[in-house]
CSV table of C-alpha atoms in Angstrom, one decimal:
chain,number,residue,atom,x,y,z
A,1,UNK,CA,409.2,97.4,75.8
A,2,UNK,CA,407.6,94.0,76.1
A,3,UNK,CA,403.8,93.3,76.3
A,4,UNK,CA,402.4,89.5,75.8
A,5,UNK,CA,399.1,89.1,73.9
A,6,UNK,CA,397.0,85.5,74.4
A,7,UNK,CA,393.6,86.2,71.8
A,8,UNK,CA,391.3,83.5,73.3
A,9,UNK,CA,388.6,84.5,70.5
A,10,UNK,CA,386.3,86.9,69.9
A,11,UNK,CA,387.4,90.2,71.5
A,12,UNK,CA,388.5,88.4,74.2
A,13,UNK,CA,392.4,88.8,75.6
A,14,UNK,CA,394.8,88.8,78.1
A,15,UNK,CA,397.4,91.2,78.1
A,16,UNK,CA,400.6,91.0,80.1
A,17,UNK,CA,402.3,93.7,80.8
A,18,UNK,CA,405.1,94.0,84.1
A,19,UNK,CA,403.8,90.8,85.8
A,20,UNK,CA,399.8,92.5,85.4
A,21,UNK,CA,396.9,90.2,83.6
A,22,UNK,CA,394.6,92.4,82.1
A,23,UNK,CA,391.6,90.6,80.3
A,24,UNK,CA,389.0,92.6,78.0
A,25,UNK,CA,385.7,91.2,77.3
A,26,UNK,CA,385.9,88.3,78.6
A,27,UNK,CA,383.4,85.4,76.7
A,28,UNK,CA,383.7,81.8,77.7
A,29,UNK,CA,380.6,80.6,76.6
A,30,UNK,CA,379.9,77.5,73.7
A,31,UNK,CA,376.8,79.1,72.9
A,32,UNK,CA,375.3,82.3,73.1
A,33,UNK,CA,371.3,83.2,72.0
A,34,UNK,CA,371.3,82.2,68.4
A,35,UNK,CA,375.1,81.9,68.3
A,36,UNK,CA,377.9,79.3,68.6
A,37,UNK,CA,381.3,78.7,68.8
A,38,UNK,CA,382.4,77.3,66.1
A,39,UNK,CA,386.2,77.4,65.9
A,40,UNK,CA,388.7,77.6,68.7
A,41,UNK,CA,388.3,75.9,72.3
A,42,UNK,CA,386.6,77.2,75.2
A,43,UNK,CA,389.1,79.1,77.1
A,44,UNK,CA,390.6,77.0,79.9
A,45,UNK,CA,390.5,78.2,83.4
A,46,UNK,CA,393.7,80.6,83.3
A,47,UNK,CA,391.7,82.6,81.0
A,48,UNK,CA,389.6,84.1,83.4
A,49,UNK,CA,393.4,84.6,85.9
A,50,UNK,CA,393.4,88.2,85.9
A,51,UNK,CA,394.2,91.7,87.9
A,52,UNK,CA,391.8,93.3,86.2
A,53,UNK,CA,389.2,93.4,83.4
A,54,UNK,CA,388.2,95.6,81.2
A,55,UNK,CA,384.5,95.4,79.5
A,56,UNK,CA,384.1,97.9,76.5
A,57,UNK,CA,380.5,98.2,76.3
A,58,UNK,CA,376.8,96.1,77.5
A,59,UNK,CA,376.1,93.7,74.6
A,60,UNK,CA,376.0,90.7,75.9
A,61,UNK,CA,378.4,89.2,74.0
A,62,UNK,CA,380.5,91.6,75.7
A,63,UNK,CA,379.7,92.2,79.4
A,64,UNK,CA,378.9,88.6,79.4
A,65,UNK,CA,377.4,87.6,83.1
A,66,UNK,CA,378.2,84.0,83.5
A,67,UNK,CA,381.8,84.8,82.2
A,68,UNK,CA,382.3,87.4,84.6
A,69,UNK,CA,380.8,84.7,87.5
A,70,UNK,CA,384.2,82.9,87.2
A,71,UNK,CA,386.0,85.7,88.3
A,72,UNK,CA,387.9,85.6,91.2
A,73,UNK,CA,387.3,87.3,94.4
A,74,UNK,CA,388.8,90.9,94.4
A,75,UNK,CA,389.1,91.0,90.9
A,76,UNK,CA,388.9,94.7,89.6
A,77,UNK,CA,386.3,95.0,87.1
A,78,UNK,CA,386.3,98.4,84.5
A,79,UNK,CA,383.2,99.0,83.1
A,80,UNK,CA,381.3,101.8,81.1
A,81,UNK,CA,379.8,104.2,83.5
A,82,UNK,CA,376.1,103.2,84.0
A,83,UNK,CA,376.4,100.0,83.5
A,84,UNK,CA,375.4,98.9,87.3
A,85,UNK,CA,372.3,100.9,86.9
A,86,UNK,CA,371.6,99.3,82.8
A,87,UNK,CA,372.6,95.5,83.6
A,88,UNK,CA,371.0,94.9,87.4
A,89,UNK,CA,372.7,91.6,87.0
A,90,UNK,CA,376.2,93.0,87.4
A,91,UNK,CA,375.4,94.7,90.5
A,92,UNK,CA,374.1,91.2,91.9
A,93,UNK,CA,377.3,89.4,90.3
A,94,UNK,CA,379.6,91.6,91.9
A,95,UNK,CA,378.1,91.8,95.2
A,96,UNK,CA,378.2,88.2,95.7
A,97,UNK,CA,381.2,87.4,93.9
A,98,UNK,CA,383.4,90.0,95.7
A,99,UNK,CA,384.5,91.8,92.5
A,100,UNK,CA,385.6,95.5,92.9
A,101,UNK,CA,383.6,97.2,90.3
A,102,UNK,CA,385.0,100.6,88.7
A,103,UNK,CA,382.7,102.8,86.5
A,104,UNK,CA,384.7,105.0,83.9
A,105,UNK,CA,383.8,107.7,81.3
A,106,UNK,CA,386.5,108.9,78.2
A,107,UNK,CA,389.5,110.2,79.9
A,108,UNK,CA,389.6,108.8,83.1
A,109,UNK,CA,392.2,106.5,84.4
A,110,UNK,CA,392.8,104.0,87.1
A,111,UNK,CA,395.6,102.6,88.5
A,112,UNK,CA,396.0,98.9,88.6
A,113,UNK,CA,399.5,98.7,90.5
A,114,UNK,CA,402.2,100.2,90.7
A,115,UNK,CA,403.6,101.4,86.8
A,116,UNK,CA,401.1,99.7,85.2
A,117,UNK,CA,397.6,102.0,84.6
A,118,UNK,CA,394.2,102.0,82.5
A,119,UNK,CA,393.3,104.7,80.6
A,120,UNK,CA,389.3,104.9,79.5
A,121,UNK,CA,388.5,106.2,75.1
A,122,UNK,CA,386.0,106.8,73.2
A,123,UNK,CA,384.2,104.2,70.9
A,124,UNK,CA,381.6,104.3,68.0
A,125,UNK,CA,379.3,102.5,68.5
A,126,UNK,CA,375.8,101.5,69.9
A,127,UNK,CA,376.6,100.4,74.0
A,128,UNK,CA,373.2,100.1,75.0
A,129,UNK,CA,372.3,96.3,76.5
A,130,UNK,CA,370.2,95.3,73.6
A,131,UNK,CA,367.1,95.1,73.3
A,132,UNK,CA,366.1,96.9,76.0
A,133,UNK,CA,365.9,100.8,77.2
A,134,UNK,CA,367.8,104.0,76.1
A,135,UNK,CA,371.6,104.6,76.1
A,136,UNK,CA,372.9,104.6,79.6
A,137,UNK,CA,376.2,103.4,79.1
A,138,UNK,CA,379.3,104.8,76.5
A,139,UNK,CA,380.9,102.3,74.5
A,140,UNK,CA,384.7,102.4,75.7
A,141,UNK,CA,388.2,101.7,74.5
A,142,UNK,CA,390.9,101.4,76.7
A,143,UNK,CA,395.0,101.8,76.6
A,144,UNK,CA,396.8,99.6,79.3
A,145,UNK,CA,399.5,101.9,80.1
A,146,UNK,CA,402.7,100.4,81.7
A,147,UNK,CA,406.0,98.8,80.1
A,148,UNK,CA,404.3,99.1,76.8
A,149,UNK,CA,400.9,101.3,75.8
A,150,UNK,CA,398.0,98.4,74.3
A,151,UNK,CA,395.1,100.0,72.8
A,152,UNK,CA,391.7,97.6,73.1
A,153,UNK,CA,389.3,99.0,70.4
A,154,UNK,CA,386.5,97.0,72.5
A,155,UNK,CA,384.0,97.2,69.5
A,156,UNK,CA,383.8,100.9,67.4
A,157,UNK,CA,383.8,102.2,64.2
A,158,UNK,CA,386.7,104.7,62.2
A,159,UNK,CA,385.9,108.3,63.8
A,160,UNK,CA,387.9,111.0,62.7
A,161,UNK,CA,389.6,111.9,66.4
A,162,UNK,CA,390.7,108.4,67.2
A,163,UNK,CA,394.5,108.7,67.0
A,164,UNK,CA,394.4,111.8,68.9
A,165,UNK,CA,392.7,111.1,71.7
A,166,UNK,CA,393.9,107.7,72.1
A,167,UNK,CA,397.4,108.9,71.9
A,168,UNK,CA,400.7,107.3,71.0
A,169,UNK,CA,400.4,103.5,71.5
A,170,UNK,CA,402.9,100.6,70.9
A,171,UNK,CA,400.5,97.8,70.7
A,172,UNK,CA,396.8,97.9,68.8
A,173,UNK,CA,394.3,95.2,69.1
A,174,UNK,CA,391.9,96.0,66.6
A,175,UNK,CA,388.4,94.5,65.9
A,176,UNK,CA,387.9,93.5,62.0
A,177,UNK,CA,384.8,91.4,61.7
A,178,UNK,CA,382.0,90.6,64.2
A,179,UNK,CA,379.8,87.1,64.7
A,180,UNK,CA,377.5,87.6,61.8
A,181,UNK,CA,378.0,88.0,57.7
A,182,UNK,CA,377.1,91.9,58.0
A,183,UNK,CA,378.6,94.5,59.9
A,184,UNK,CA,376.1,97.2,60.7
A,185,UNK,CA,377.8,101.1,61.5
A,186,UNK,CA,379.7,101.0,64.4
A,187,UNK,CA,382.2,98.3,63.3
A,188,UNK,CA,385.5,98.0,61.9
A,189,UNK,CA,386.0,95.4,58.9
A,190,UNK,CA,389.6,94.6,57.5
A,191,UNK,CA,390.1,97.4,55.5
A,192,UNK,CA,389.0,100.2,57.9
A,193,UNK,CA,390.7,98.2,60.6
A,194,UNK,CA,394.0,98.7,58.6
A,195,UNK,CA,393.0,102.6,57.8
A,196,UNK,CA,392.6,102.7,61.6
A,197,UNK,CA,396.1,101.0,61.6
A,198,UNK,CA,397.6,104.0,59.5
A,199,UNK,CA,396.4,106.4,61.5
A,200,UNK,CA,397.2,104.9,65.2
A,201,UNK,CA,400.8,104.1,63.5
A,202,UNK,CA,402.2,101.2,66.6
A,203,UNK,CA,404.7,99.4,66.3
A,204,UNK,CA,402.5,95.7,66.4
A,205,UNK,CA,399.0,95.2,66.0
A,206,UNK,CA,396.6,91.7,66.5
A,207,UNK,CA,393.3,91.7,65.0
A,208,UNK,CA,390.6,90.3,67.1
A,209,UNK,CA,386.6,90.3,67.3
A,210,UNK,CA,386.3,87.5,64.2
A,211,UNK,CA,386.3,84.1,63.4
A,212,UNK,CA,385.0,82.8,66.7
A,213,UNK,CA,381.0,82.8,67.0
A,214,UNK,CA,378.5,82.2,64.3
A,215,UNK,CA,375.1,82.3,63.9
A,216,UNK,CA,373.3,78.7,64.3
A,217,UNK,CA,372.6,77.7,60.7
A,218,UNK,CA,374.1,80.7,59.0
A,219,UNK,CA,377.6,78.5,58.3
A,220,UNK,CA,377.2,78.6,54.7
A,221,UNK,CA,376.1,82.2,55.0
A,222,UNK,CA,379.1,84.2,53.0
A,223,UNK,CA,381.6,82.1,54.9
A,224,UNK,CA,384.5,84.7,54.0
A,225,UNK,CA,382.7,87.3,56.4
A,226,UNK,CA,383.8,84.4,58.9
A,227,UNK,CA,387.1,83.0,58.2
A,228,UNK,CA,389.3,85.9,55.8
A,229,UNK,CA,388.7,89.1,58.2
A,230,UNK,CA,392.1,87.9,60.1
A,231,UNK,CA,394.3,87.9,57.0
A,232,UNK,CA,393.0,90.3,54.9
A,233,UNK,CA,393.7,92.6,57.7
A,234,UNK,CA,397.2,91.5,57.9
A,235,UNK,CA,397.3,92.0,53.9
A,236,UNK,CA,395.5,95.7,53.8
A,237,UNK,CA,397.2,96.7,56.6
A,238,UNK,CA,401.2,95.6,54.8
A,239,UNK,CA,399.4,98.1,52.0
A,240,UNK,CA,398.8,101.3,54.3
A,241,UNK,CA,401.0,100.4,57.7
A,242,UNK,CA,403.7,99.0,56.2
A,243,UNK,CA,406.0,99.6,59.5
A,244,UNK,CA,403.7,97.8,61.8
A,245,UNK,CA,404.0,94.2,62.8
A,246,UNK,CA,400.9,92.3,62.4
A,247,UNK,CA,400.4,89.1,64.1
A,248,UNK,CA,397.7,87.0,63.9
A,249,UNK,CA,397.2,84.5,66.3
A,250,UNK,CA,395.3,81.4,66.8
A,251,UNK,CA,392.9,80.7,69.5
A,252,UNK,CA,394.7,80.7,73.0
A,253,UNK,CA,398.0,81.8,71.4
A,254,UNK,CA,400.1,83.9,73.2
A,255,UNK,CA,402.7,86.3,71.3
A,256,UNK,CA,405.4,88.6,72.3
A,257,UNK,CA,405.3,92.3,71.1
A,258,UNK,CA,406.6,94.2,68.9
């Protein structure tokens, strides 16, 4: 089992897995409403090279229009069911960009080629397209099934079923902070990233969804929220996951797993 991990911030990734680029939430934006990017490069082009994307849930800093305008043609696109109908914009986008848009629920799977598949979780949290209308959309995790089994988190909090219904899994990319010095419900931090961790029990973990945007004059704002969820979740989880190999990239670094 080998699966290649490149964090290019935020929740953003590409996984490789038997020649297959999957990319989650992809966000290749300097600046975002009221936040900015303010460590790690824009992703380059090759970032948004993929056979198909995953988007977890509607916020916006998530399902992210303009990234999802650099998409190639043909590119298949996962995305909470309902989201078409709750973001009119991605209806637009992929009618004129050509992408092949797939609406999932918990449970459901679709095949990306041959070996390689994408299984659709449950999340905690809030999915609606904030700030506007009811919930139309689940927030999702997903599991890339093929040489290896990645779980993407996308963004949720610890719920009690997690391990079982996502399943055995040899790879977990785990969110532990967020873009702002609080984390409301419906997050993971370091340490319930790493109780997550326990629980999940892969064999290699990355921790993702920190240390990438920022609110615009909020730098000096408990900084640690910022820059220490990364580590401390490599420390908390070497407490309760001791077997698990943590790695803990940089921007636009690829590593091998486990």
């Amino acid at each position: 089992m080998e699966v290649e991990i490149t964090w290019w911030g935020h929740a953003t990734c590409t996984v490789r897995d038997s020649g297959v680029r999957v990319l989650t939430d992809p966000l290749f934006a300097r600046r975002l409403a009221h936040l900015r990017r303010r460590r790690g490069a824009v992703p380059p082009p090759e970032a948004a090279e993929a056979e198909v994307v995953l988007v977890s849930h509607l916020h916006a800093d998530h399902l992210h229009l303009p990234s999802l305008a650099v998409l190639a043609p043909g590119t298949r696109l996962v995305v909470p069911r309902g989201a078409r109908r709750a973001v009119p914009g991605l209806a637009r986008l992929a009618r004129a960009r050509g992408l092949a848009v797939t609406e999932v629920v918990p449970g459901e799977e679709v095949r990306v080629r041959e070996g390689v598949r994408v299984r659709a979780v449950s999340a905690r949290h809030d999915g609606r397209r904030l700030p506007f209308g009811p919930q139309r959309a689940p927030a999702l995790g997903y599991v890339v099934e093929g040489a290896a089994r990645t779980y993407f988190a996308g963004d949720t909090g610890l719920f009690d079923a997690m391990a079982e219904e996502v399943g055995p899994v040899d790879v977990a990319l785990l969110p532990v902070g967020g873009w702002g010095p609080y984390l409301g419900p419906g997050h993971l931090d370091a340490e319930r990233a790493a109780r997550a961790l326990a629980e999940l029990a892969p064999a290699a973990a990355v921790p993702v969804h920190y240390g990438t945007y920022w609110p615009i004059g909020m730098d000096a704002v408990r900084p640690h929220e910022f820059h220490a969820p990364g580590g401390e979740f490599a420390r908390r989880a070497g407490l309760l996951a001791p077997k698990v190999a943590v790695r803990v990239p940089a921007h636009g670094e690829r590593v091998r797993l486990p």
